[in-house]
Amino acid sequence: MAYDKSIAAFDEAYKVIPGGVDSPVRAFSGVEGIPPFIERGEGAYLFDIDGNKYIDFVQSWGPLIFGHCDTDIENSVMEAVKKGLSFGAPTTVETALAEEIVSMFDSLDKVRFVSSGTEAVMSAIRLARGVTGRDNILKFTGCYHGHSDSLLVQAGSGLATFGTPSSPGVPADLTKHTLLATYNDMASVEKCFSDAKGDIACVIIEPIAGNMGLVPADEAFLEGLRALCDTHGTLLIFDEVMSGFRASLTGAQGISAVKPDMVTLGKVIGAGMPVGAFGASAEIMGHLSPEGPVYQAGTLSGNPVAMAAGLTSLKKLKSNPSVYVSMGNKAKRLTEGLKKAADAVNVPMVTDVRGSMFGFFFSDKLVKNFADAMENDQALFAKFHKGMLDRGIYLACSSFETGFISTAITDEMIDETIKAAYETLKEIKG
Ligand code: HOZ
C-alpha cells in the first residue's frame, strides 16, 4: 500500500503538534511505519488520505460499537446541532441519558457527566477521597485510568508499594498517596492494606483490563477486593470506561456478581463524541457539589450534542441486546482463527474475548497481570501490525491494547482478517 500522503501529513503535523499527534498512542511509536491519516469512516471501514481502505478493529479506541456513520446516531446528532452546540445550562437530554444509564446498573442511583474518561476517573477519585476523608488510593499495575496526576504512577521496588510518578510533571508528593498492587494477586492487595493500616479511600480497578492487552480479573479476585474494601470502609471503583457497554450491556457488571461502590464510564456512552461519566449510590453522589462539598465542574459537561449521540447509542443497544451475542461470536471466530494461523507457522499465541472486546498476545503464557503481558513478543507484534495494515486490517498500534468488534463487522471480514494474519505471519517467519 502507498502511504505517501500520510507521510507528508505526518511531517506537516510534526511541525505544529508534539509528535504530530494529540494522543501519544496514535504515533505508531511501538510498531513499524507511520500512522495513516484518516479521511473518513463508513460502517466497518476506515479510509485514509491515500485512498487505502481498512477493516477497523480500533473504532476510535472503543466508542464506535455501531461502526462509523451509523444513521440513527448521525441523525440524532444533526437534530441536536440544529438546536445549538452548547448552552452551559441544564438540558433534558442529560437527564434522559442519566436515566438510561442508571436504569441499567444496579450499582448506580446517580451519574454526573464529564467530557472524557480521564475526567470521569479523576472526579471519582476526588469524590472517594472526599467521602472517606482519606488520601490514599490503590490501583493496579497495568490498569490505565487516564492521565490525571494521582494515576500516573509506576511501581517502585517491592511487590506492593507506594507509587512513584511515571511522568515528569507529576509531583511525587501526589503519587505517594497511590498504592500499587498486582492485578489478580490478592496477597499484593492485602500487603498494601496492611502497609497503609487500612487507611485507603478507594481501590480502583479495570474489572476487565483493556490497557495491558485484554486481561480480565478473576471472579475470586474481585470477590476478595469487595470483602477487603468492606472490612476497611474503602470504596471499590470499577473503571468501566472501556468495558462498559462493550463486555456486555452493563460491562463487567453484567458478567461478574461483584458490585462496586462507584463506576466510571466513557467511550460507548458518547458514541464517538467526548463524554465520560461517574456514578454511585445517591448517598455517595450526595457529597458532590452543589449537593455536597466535593467540588467538580465543567463548561462542556453534558454537552447536548454529545448527550444526544450517547442516548441514541444506548437506546439502540438496550433494545437489541442480542448484538452482544453476535459480536461475541465474531470475536471468538476471530481469535480462534488468529490462533490457528499462529499455530500453522509455530508462533505462540494466547487469546481472550469478553463480549465485543478481544485480545491476543504473542506468548505461550496465560496472561494474568502486567508482568505476564510484558513477556509478549513485542518485536513480532510490531512486524505483524505493519503486515496487517498493508493488507487492509487496522489493529491497535500496541500489543497492550484491546481490539473491538462493531455491529458493522461481518463474518466475511473476520475471515479476511484471519487470512491476512496467516499470510503476514508466514511472511515474517520466512
Ligand atoms: N484507552 C485508550 C488507550 N489505551 C485511549 C486512547 C488514547 O490514549 O489516545
Short mmCIF file of C-alpha atoms and ligand atoms in Angstrom, two decimals:
data_model
loop_
_atom_site.label_atom_id
_atom_site.label_comp_id
_atom_site.label_asym_id
_atom_site.label_seq_id
_atom_site.Cartn_x
_atom_site.Cartn_y
_atom_site.Cartn_z
CA MET A 1 0.00 0.00 0.00
CA ALA A 2 1.14 3.55 -0.62
CA TYR A 3 1.19 5.95 2.31
CA ASP A 4 2.78 8.98 0.58
CA LYS A 5 0.10 11.48 1.55
CA SER A 6 0.04 10.26 5.16
CA ILE A 7 3.85 10.51 5.36
CA ALA A 8 3.66 14.13 4.15
CA ALA A 9 0.76 14.91 6.52
CA PHE A 10 2.67 13.43 9.46
CA ASP A 11 5.70 15.60 8.63
CA GLU A 12 3.45 18.65 8.45
CA ALA A 13 1.69 17.80 11.72
CA TYR A 14 5.03 17.24 13.44
CA LYS A 15 5.92 20.91 12.90
CA VAL A 16 2.95 22.20 14.90
CA ILE A 17 1.78 19.32 17.13
CA PRO A 18 4.16 17.49 19.53
CA GLY A 19 4.96 14.15 17.92
CA GLY A 20 2.43 15.03 15.22
CA VAL A 21 -0.42 13.63 17.32
CA ASP A 22 -2.87 14.71 20.01
CA SER A 23 -2.55 11.49 21.99
CA PRO A 24 0.77 9.61 22.10
CA VAL A 25 -0.57 6.15 21.30
CA ARG A 26 -1.59 7.36 17.84
CA ALA A 27 2.01 7.95 16.78
CA PHE A 28 2.75 4.28 15.94
CA SER A 29 5.92 4.50 18.09
CA GLY A 30 5.76 0.82 19.08
CA VAL A 31 5.15 -0.56 15.60
CA GLU A 32 6.67 -0.23 12.14
CA GLY A 33 5.60 2.52 9.76
CA ILE A 34 3.74 5.77 10.25
CA PRO A 35 0.10 6.36 11.18
CA PRO A 36 -2.27 6.59 8.22
CA PHE A 37 -4.10 9.92 8.35
CA ILE A 38 -7.80 9.17 8.25
CA GLU A 39 -10.13 10.86 5.81
CA ARG A 40 -13.40 9.14 6.69
CA GLY A 41 -15.09 6.07 8.08
CA GLU A 42 -18.02 4.06 6.77
CA GLY A 43 -19.54 1.11 8.63
CA ALA A 44 -16.71 -1.29 9.45
CA TYR A 45 -14.20 0.54 7.27
CA LEU A 46 -11.70 3.37 7.59
CA PHE A 47 -10.34 5.23 4.55
CA ASP A 48 -7.07 7.13 4.71
CA ILE A 49 -5.99 10.17 2.72
CA ASP A 50 -4.04 7.94 0.29
CA GLY A 51 -7.27 6.14 -0.57
CA ASN A 52 -6.40 2.97 1.37
CA LYS A 53 -9.30 1.06 2.91
CA TYR A 54 -9.07 -0.84 6.21
CA ILE A 55 -11.32 -3.07 8.31
CA ASP A 56 -11.33 -1.13 11.57
CA PHE A 57 -10.79 -3.09 14.80
CA VAL A 58 -9.89 0.05 16.80
CA GLN A 59 -13.13 2.02 16.40
CA SER A 60 -11.71 5.19 17.89
CA TRP A 61 -10.37 3.08 20.81
CA GLY A 62 -13.78 1.65 21.64
CA PRO A 63 -16.67 4.13 21.34
CA LEU A 64 -17.97 3.15 17.89
CA ILE A 65 -19.89 -0.01 18.74
CA PHE A 66 -22.16 0.51 15.70
CA GLY A 67 -19.22 1.26 13.41
CA HIS A 68 -18.71 4.51 11.54
CA CYS A 69 -21.52 6.83 10.45
CA ASP A 70 -24.42 4.92 12.00
CA THR A 71 -27.51 6.56 10.53
CA ASP A 72 -29.54 6.74 13.77
CA ILE A 73 -26.68 8.27 15.73
CA GLU A 74 -25.84 10.68 12.92
CA ASN A 75 -29.46 11.80 12.66
CA SER A 76 -29.74 12.45 16.40
CA VAL A 77 -26.53 14.48 16.27
CA MET A 78 -27.77 16.53 13.29
CA GLU A 79 -31.03 17.27 15.08
CA ALA A 80 -29.17 18.36 18.21
CA VAL A 81 -26.71 20.51 16.23
CA LYS A 82 -29.59 22.44 14.69
CA LYS A 83 -30.72 23.49 18.17
CA GLY A 84 -27.32 24.79 19.25
CA LEU A 85 -23.93 23.33 20.09
CA SER A 86 -23.69 24.15 23.78
CA PHE A 87 -25.58 26.14 26.38
CA GLY A 88 -23.72 25.70 29.66
CA ALA A 89 -27.15 25.19 31.20
CA PRO A 90 -29.24 22.12 32.05
CA THR A 91 -30.96 20.25 29.21
CA THR A 92 -33.47 17.39 29.38
CA VAL A 93 -31.28 15.16 27.21
CA GLU A 94 -28.75 14.95 30.08
CA THR A 95 -31.47 13.63 32.39
CA ALA A 96 -32.64 11.21 29.69
CA LEU A 97 -29.14 9.75 29.27
CA ALA A 98 -28.61 9.62 33.04
CA GLU A 99 -31.94 7.77 33.45
CA GLU A 100 -30.96 5.34 30.73
CA ILE A 101 -27.63 4.54 32.41
CA VAL A 102 -28.98 4.38 35.96
CA SER A 103 -31.78 2.04 34.88
CA MET A 104 -29.22 -0.47 33.60
CA PHE A 105 -26.76 -0.59 36.51
CA ASP A 106 -27.77 -1.91 39.96
CA SER A 107 -24.75 -0.11 41.40
CA LEU A 108 -25.88 3.37 40.30
CA ASP A 109 -28.53 5.77 41.58
CA LYS A 110 -26.99 8.88 40.05
CA VAL A 111 -24.33 9.79 37.47
CA ARG A 112 -22.59 13.00 36.56
CA PHE A 113 -21.36 13.64 33.03
CA VAL A 114 -17.93 14.96 32.12
CA SER A 115 -16.08 15.17 28.80
CA SER A 116 -13.62 12.25 28.93
CA GLY A 117 -12.77 9.04 30.74
CA THR A 118 -9.77 10.73 32.33
CA GLU A 119 -12.04 13.37 33.83
CA ALA A 120 -14.53 10.74 35.00
CA VAL A 121 -11.87 8.84 36.92
CA MET A 122 -10.16 11.95 38.27
CA SER A 123 -13.53 13.16 39.60
CA ALA A 124 -14.47 9.76 41.02
CA ILE A 125 -11.17 9.60 42.92
CA ARG A 126 -11.74 13.07 44.37
CA LEU A 127 -15.24 12.09 45.41
CA ALA A 128 -13.98 8.86 47.04
CA ARG A 129 -11.38 10.86 48.95
CA GLY A 130 -13.98 13.44 49.94
CA VAL A 131 -16.49 10.83 51.11
CA THR A 132 -13.98 8.81 53.16
CA GLY A 133 -11.78 11.69 54.33
CA ARG A 134 -8.73 9.61 53.31
CA ASP A 135 -5.90 10.45 50.90
CA ASN A 136 -4.52 7.05 49.88
CA ILE A 137 -5.85 5.21 46.85
CA LEU A 138 -4.92 1.81 45.44
CA LYS A 139 -4.57 0.93 41.78
CA PHE A 140 -3.12 -1.99 39.83
CA THR A 141 0.00 -2.02 37.71
CA GLY A 142 -1.03 -2.23 34.07
CA CYS A 143 -4.50 -0.74 34.60
CA TYR A 144 -4.80 2.63 32.89
CA HIS A 145 -7.26 5.16 34.24
CA GLY A 146 -6.42 8.23 32.18
CA HIS A 147 -3.65 10.74 32.66
CA SER A 148 -4.57 12.60 35.87
CA ASP A 149 -1.69 13.13 38.31
CA SER A 150 -2.69 10.62 41.02
CA LEU A 151 -2.90 7.84 38.48
CA LEU A 152 0.30 8.32 36.50
CA VAL A 153 2.36 6.13 38.77
CA GLN A 154 4.81 3.29 38.37
CA ALA A 155 5.90 0.65 40.80
CA GLY A 156 8.94 1.36 42.93
CA SER A 157 10.84 -1.52 44.44
CA GLY A 158 8.99 -4.27 46.26
CA LEU A 159 5.92 -6.28 45.47
CA ALA A 160 3.33 -3.85 46.77
CA THR A 161 4.42 -0.28 47.06
CA PHE A 162 3.55 3.38 47.10
CA GLY A 163 3.91 4.61 43.57
CA THR A 164 6.40 7.00 42.07
CA PRO A 165 5.48 9.33 39.18
CA SER A 166 5.60 7.72 35.76
CA SER A 167 5.85 11.11 34.05
CA PRO A 168 7.86 14.25 34.69
CA GLY A 169 5.49 16.97 35.83
CA VAL A 170 3.70 14.75 38.32
CA PRO A 171 4.70 15.70 41.89
CA ALA A 172 5.98 12.78 43.97
CA ASP A 173 4.07 14.36 46.85
CA LEU A 174 0.89 13.42 45.00
CA THR A 175 1.72 9.91 43.84
CA LYS A 176 2.97 8.93 47.29
CA HIS A 177 -0.74 8.54 48.07
CA THR A 178 -1.20 6.00 45.28
CA LEU A 179 -0.50 2.42 46.25
CA LEU A 180 0.22 -0.13 43.56
CA ALA A 181 -0.73 -3.78 43.67
CA THR A 182 -0.52 -6.65 41.21
CA TYR A 183 -3.61 -7.49 39.13
CA ASN A 184 -5.24 -10.80 40.05
CA ASP A 185 -2.96 -11.14 43.10
CA MET A 186 -4.85 -10.84 46.39
CA ALA A 187 -1.70 -11.16 48.51
CA SER A 188 -0.29 -7.96 46.99
CA VAL A 189 -3.54 -6.12 47.78
CA GLU A 190 -3.55 -7.38 51.36
CA LYS A 191 0.02 -6.15 51.76
CA CYS A 192 -0.97 -2.66 50.58
CA PHE A 193 -3.86 -2.57 53.06
CA SER A 194 -1.55 -3.74 55.80
CA ASP A 195 1.19 -1.20 54.89
CA ALA A 196 -1.38 1.61 54.86
CA LYS A 197 -3.10 0.32 58.03
CA GLY A 198 -6.36 0.17 56.05
CA ASP A 199 -6.26 3.93 55.51
CA ILE A 200 -7.26 3.74 51.82
CA ALA A 201 -10.05 5.82 50.30
CA CYS A 202 -10.66 3.62 47.30
CA VAL A 203 -9.48 0.70 45.24
CA ILE A 204 -9.80 1.42 41.53
CA ILE A 205 -9.68 -1.39 39.01
CA GLU A 206 -10.50 -2.12 35.41
CA PRO A 207 -12.52 -5.28 36.17
CA ILE A 208 -11.78 -6.26 32.60
CA ALA A 209 -8.40 -4.66 31.95
CA GLY A 210 -8.15 -3.34 28.43
CA ASN A 211 -5.00 -1.26 28.62
CA MET A 212 -2.42 -4.03 29.11
CA GLY A 213 -4.00 -6.03 26.34
CA LEU A 214 -7.25 -7.74 27.31
CA VAL A 215 -6.76 -9.21 30.81
CA PRO A 216 -9.94 -9.98 32.75
CA ALA A 217 -9.90 -10.10 36.55
CA ASP A 218 -10.73 -13.47 38.11
CA GLU A 219 -14.11 -13.57 39.86
CA ALA A 220 -12.46 -14.73 43.10
CA PHE A 221 -10.10 -11.76 42.91
CA LEU A 222 -12.99 -9.30 42.54
CA GLU A 223 -14.78 -11.02 45.43
CA GLY A 224 -11.61 -10.66 47.52
CA LEU A 225 -11.41 -6.94 46.72
CA ARG A 226 -15.05 -6.46 47.63
CA ALA A 227 -14.57 -8.18 51.00
CA LEU A 228 -11.38 -6.27 51.83
CA CYS A 229 -12.96 -2.93 50.90
CA ASP A 230 -16.00 -3.72 53.07
CA THR A 231 -13.77 -4.61 56.01
CA HIS A 232 -11.83 -1.34 55.80
CA GLY A 233 -14.58 1.10 54.74
CA THR A 234 -12.79 1.55 51.41
CA LEU A 235 -14.79 2.33 48.27
CA LEU A 236 -14.44 -0.05 45.34
CA ILE A 237 -14.41 1.71 41.96
CA PHE A 238 -14.91 -0.20 38.73
CA ASP A 239 -13.37 1.72 35.85
CA GLU A 240 -15.62 0.61 33.02
CA VAL A 241 -14.69 3.40 30.62
CA MET A 242 -13.60 0.71 28.19
CA SER A 243 -15.57 -2.37 29.25
CA GLY A 244 -18.88 -0.57 29.88
CA PHE A 245 -21.41 -1.43 27.13
CA ARG A 246 -18.62 -3.43 25.49
CA ALA A 247 -18.03 -6.60 27.52
CA SER A 248 -21.81 -6.82 27.93
CA LEU A 249 -24.62 -4.26 28.05
CA THR A 250 -23.52 -3.47 31.61
CA GLY A 251 -19.85 -4.20 31.06
CA ALA A 252 -18.06 -6.34 33.64
CA GLN A 253 -21.05 -5.92 35.94
CA GLY A 254 -23.11 -8.00 33.53
CA ILE A 255 -20.59 -10.82 33.86
CA SER A 256 -19.41 -10.64 37.49
CA ALA A 257 -21.60 -10.91 40.59
CA VAL A 258 -19.39 -8.39 42.40
CA LYS A 259 -20.88 -4.91 42.68
CA PRO A 260 -18.71 -1.82 43.02
CA ASP A 261 -19.45 1.31 45.08
CA MET A 262 -18.62 3.64 42.22
CA VAL A 263 -18.40 3.27 38.44
CA THR A 264 -16.66 5.30 35.76
CA LEU A 265 -17.86 5.23 32.17
CA GLY A 266 -16.88 6.75 28.83
CA LYS A 267 -16.30 5.75 25.21
CA VAL A 268 -19.59 3.99 24.14
CA ILE A 269 -21.76 6.38 26.21
CA GLY A 270 -20.64 9.15 23.84
CA ALA A 271 -20.80 7.05 20.64
CA GLY A 272 -17.73 8.92 19.35
CA MET A 273 -18.45 12.27 20.98
CA PRO A 274 -16.41 13.36 24.05
CA VAL A 275 -18.36 12.00 27.04
CA GLY A 276 -17.39 10.45 30.35
CA ALA A 277 -19.45 9.79 33.47
CA PHE A 278 -19.03 8.69 37.04
CA GLY A 279 -21.73 7.42 39.32
CA ALA A 280 -22.61 5.73 42.59
CA SER A 281 -25.38 5.50 45.17
CA ALA A 282 -27.41 8.62 45.94
CA GLU A 283 -25.67 8.76 49.31
CA ILE A 284 -22.15 8.87 47.79
CA MET A 285 -23.15 11.21 44.95
CA GLY A 286 -24.79 13.50 47.50
CA HIS A 287 -21.30 14.55 48.60
CA LEU A 288 -20.78 16.19 45.21
CA SER A 289 -21.19 19.94 44.70
CA PRO A 290 -23.75 21.59 44.76
CA GLU A 291 -25.48 18.98 46.98
CA GLY A 292 -22.31 18.44 49.00
CA PRO A 293 -18.85 19.93 49.49
CA VAL A 294 -16.74 17.94 46.96
CA TYR A 295 -16.12 20.27 44.02
CA GLN A 296 -16.26 19.16 40.39
CA ALA A 297 -17.35 21.11 37.29
CA GLY A 298 -17.05 21.50 33.50
CA THR A 299 -18.12 24.06 30.89
CA LEU A 300 -18.90 21.39 28.29
CA SER A 301 -20.05 18.65 30.70
CA GLY A 302 -23.31 17.11 29.49
CA ASN A 303 -22.91 18.78 26.09
CA PRO A 304 -26.28 18.39 24.33
CA VAL A 305 -24.88 17.13 21.03
CA ALA A 306 -22.73 14.53 22.77
CA MET A 307 -25.63 13.52 25.03
CA ALA A 308 -27.90 13.01 22.01
CA ALA A 309 -25.33 10.72 20.37
CA GLY A 310 -24.88 8.71 23.56
CA LEU A 311 -28.60 8.44 24.23
CA THR A 312 -29.31 7.06 20.76
CA SER A 313 -26.43 4.61 21.03
CA LEU A 314 -27.53 3.25 24.43
CA LYS A 315 -31.19 3.02 23.40
CA LYS A 316 -30.18 1.00 20.35
CA LEU A 317 -28.08 -1.35 22.49
CA LYS A 318 -30.74 -1.73 25.16
CA SER A 319 -33.48 -2.50 22.65
CA ASN A 320 -31.38 -5.16 20.94
CA PRO A 321 -29.05 -6.83 23.48
CA SER A 322 -28.60 -9.81 21.14
CA VAL A 323 -25.94 -7.73 19.36
CA TYR A 324 -23.62 -8.77 22.20
CA VAL A 325 -24.11 -12.43 21.31
CA SER A 326 -23.35 -11.83 17.65
CA MET A 327 -20.35 -9.55 18.38
CA GLY A 328 -19.08 -12.10 20.92
CA ASN A 329 -19.39 -14.89 18.34
CA LYS A 330 -17.46 -12.81 15.83
CA ALA A 331 -14.77 -12.05 18.41
CA LYS A 332 -14.45 -15.79 19.11
CA ARG A 333 -14.35 -16.61 15.39
CA LEU A 334 -11.57 -14.05 15.01
CA THR A 335 -9.42 -15.13 17.97
CA GLU A 336 -9.80 -18.83 17.11
CA GLY A 337 -8.78 -18.04 13.55
CA LEU A 338 -5.81 -15.95 14.64
CA LYS A 339 -4.68 -18.74 16.94
CA LYS A 340 -4.96 -21.29 14.13
CA ALA A 341 -2.96 -19.03 11.83
CA ALA A 342 -0.28 -18.63 14.50
CA ASP A 343 -0.20 -22.38 15.19
CA ALA A 344 0.25 -23.07 11.49
CA VAL A 345 3.56 -21.18 11.48
CA ASN A 346 4.62 -22.22 15.01
CA VAL A 347 4.13 -18.83 16.59
CA PRO A 348 2.90 -18.95 20.20
CA MET A 349 -0.31 -17.05 20.85
CA VAL A 350 -2.81 -16.73 23.68
CA THR A 351 -6.18 -15.05 23.18
CA ASP A 352 -9.19 -13.88 25.16
CA VAL A 353 -12.66 -12.46 24.48
CA ARG A 354 -15.18 -10.55 26.58
CA GLY A 355 -18.26 -9.60 24.59
CA SER A 356 -17.15 -7.28 21.79
CA MET A 357 -13.61 -6.98 23.22
CA PHE A 358 -10.84 -9.28 22.04
CA GLY A 359 -7.16 -9.61 22.77
CA PHE A 360 -4.18 -11.66 21.66
CA PHE A 361 -0.58 -11.88 22.83
CA PHE A 362 2.36 -13.42 21.03
CA SER A 363 3.18 -15.51 24.07
CA ASP A 364 2.67 -19.04 25.31
CA LYS A 365 1.94 -17.82 28.82
CA LEU A 366 -1.56 -17.28 30.16
CA VAL A 367 -1.64 -13.53 30.91
CA LYS A 368 -2.98 -12.66 34.38
CA ASN A 369 -1.18 -9.39 35.09
CA PHE A 370 1.07 -6.72 33.62
CA ALA A 371 4.32 -8.65 34.18
CA ASP A 372 2.85 -11.55 32.18
CA ALA A 373 1.71 -9.15 29.46
CA MET A 374 5.22 -7.69 29.25
CA GLU A 375 6.51 -11.12 28.22
CA ASN A 376 4.71 -10.96 24.87
CA ASP A 377 6.91 -10.75 21.78
CA GLN A 378 6.64 -7.02 21.06
CA ALA A 379 9.11 -7.11 18.16
CA LEU A 380 6.95 -9.71 16.43
CA PHE A 381 3.83 -7.65 17.14
CA ALA A 382 5.47 -4.58 15.55
CA LYS A 383 6.09 -6.52 12.31
CA PHE A 384 2.67 -8.21 12.46
CA HIS A 385 0.91 -4.87 12.82
CA LYS A 386 2.63 -3.49 9.71
CA GLY A 387 1.87 -6.61 7.67
CA MET A 388 -1.78 -6.44 8.67
CA LEU A 389 -2.02 -2.72 7.90
CA ASP A 390 -0.53 -3.36 4.46
CA ARG A 391 -3.27 -5.96 3.94
CA GLY A 392 -6.04 -3.55 4.92
CA ILE A 393 -6.51 -4.57 8.55
CA TYR A 394 -6.42 -1.72 11.08
CA LEU A 395 -5.38 -3.04 14.51
CA ALA A 396 -4.43 -1.03 17.59
CA CYS A 397 -0.80 0.00 17.24
CA SER A 398 0.38 -1.57 20.50
CA SER A 399 0.41 -5.09 21.89
CA PHE A 400 -1.01 -3.61 25.12
CA GLU A 401 -4.32 -2.54 23.62
CA THR A 402 -7.64 -4.31 23.15
CA GLY A 403 -9.39 -4.95 19.86
CA PHE A 404 -13.07 -4.18 19.28
CA ILE A 405 -15.78 -5.76 17.17
CA SER A 406 -18.56 -3.46 15.94
CA THR A 407 -22.01 -4.50 14.74
CA ALA A 408 -20.83 -3.49 11.25
CA ILE A 409 -18.17 -6.21 11.11
CA THR A 410 -19.26 -9.34 9.23
CA ASP A 411 -18.06 -12.96 9.32
CA GLU A 412 -16.57 -12.41 5.85
CA MET A 413 -14.47 -9.53 7.20
CA ILE A 414 -13.33 -11.73 10.08
CA ASP A 415 -12.28 -14.45 7.64
CA GLU A 416 -10.44 -11.88 5.52
CA THR A 417 -8.62 -10.76 8.68
CA ILE A 418 -7.63 -14.32 9.59
CA LYS A 419 -6.31 -14.89 6.07
CA ALA A 420 -4.27 -11.68 6.30
CA ALA A 421 -2.89 -12.81 9.67
CA TYR A 422 -1.79 -16.15 8.24
CA GLU A 423 -0.10 -14.50 5.24
CA THR A 424 1.58 -11.91 7.46
CA LEU A 425 2.93 -14.42 9.97
CA LYS A 426 4.10 -16.72 7.17
CA GLU A 427 5.94 -13.83 5.53
CA ILE A 428 7.56 -12.80 8.83
CA LYS A 429 8.63 -16.34 9.69
CA GLY A 430 10.06 -16.74 6.15
N1 HOZ B 1 -7.70 4.00 26.36
C1 HOZ B 1 -7.07 4.27 25.10
C2 HOZ B 1 -5.66 3.81 25.11
N2 HOZ B 1 -5.41 2.68 25.86
C3 HOZ B 1 -7.21 5.71 24.79
C4 HOZ B 1 -6.52 6.12 23.56
C5 HOZ B 1 -5.54 7.23 23.81
O1 HOZ B 1 -4.86 7.22 24.85
O2 HOZ B 1 -5.45 8.06 22.94
#
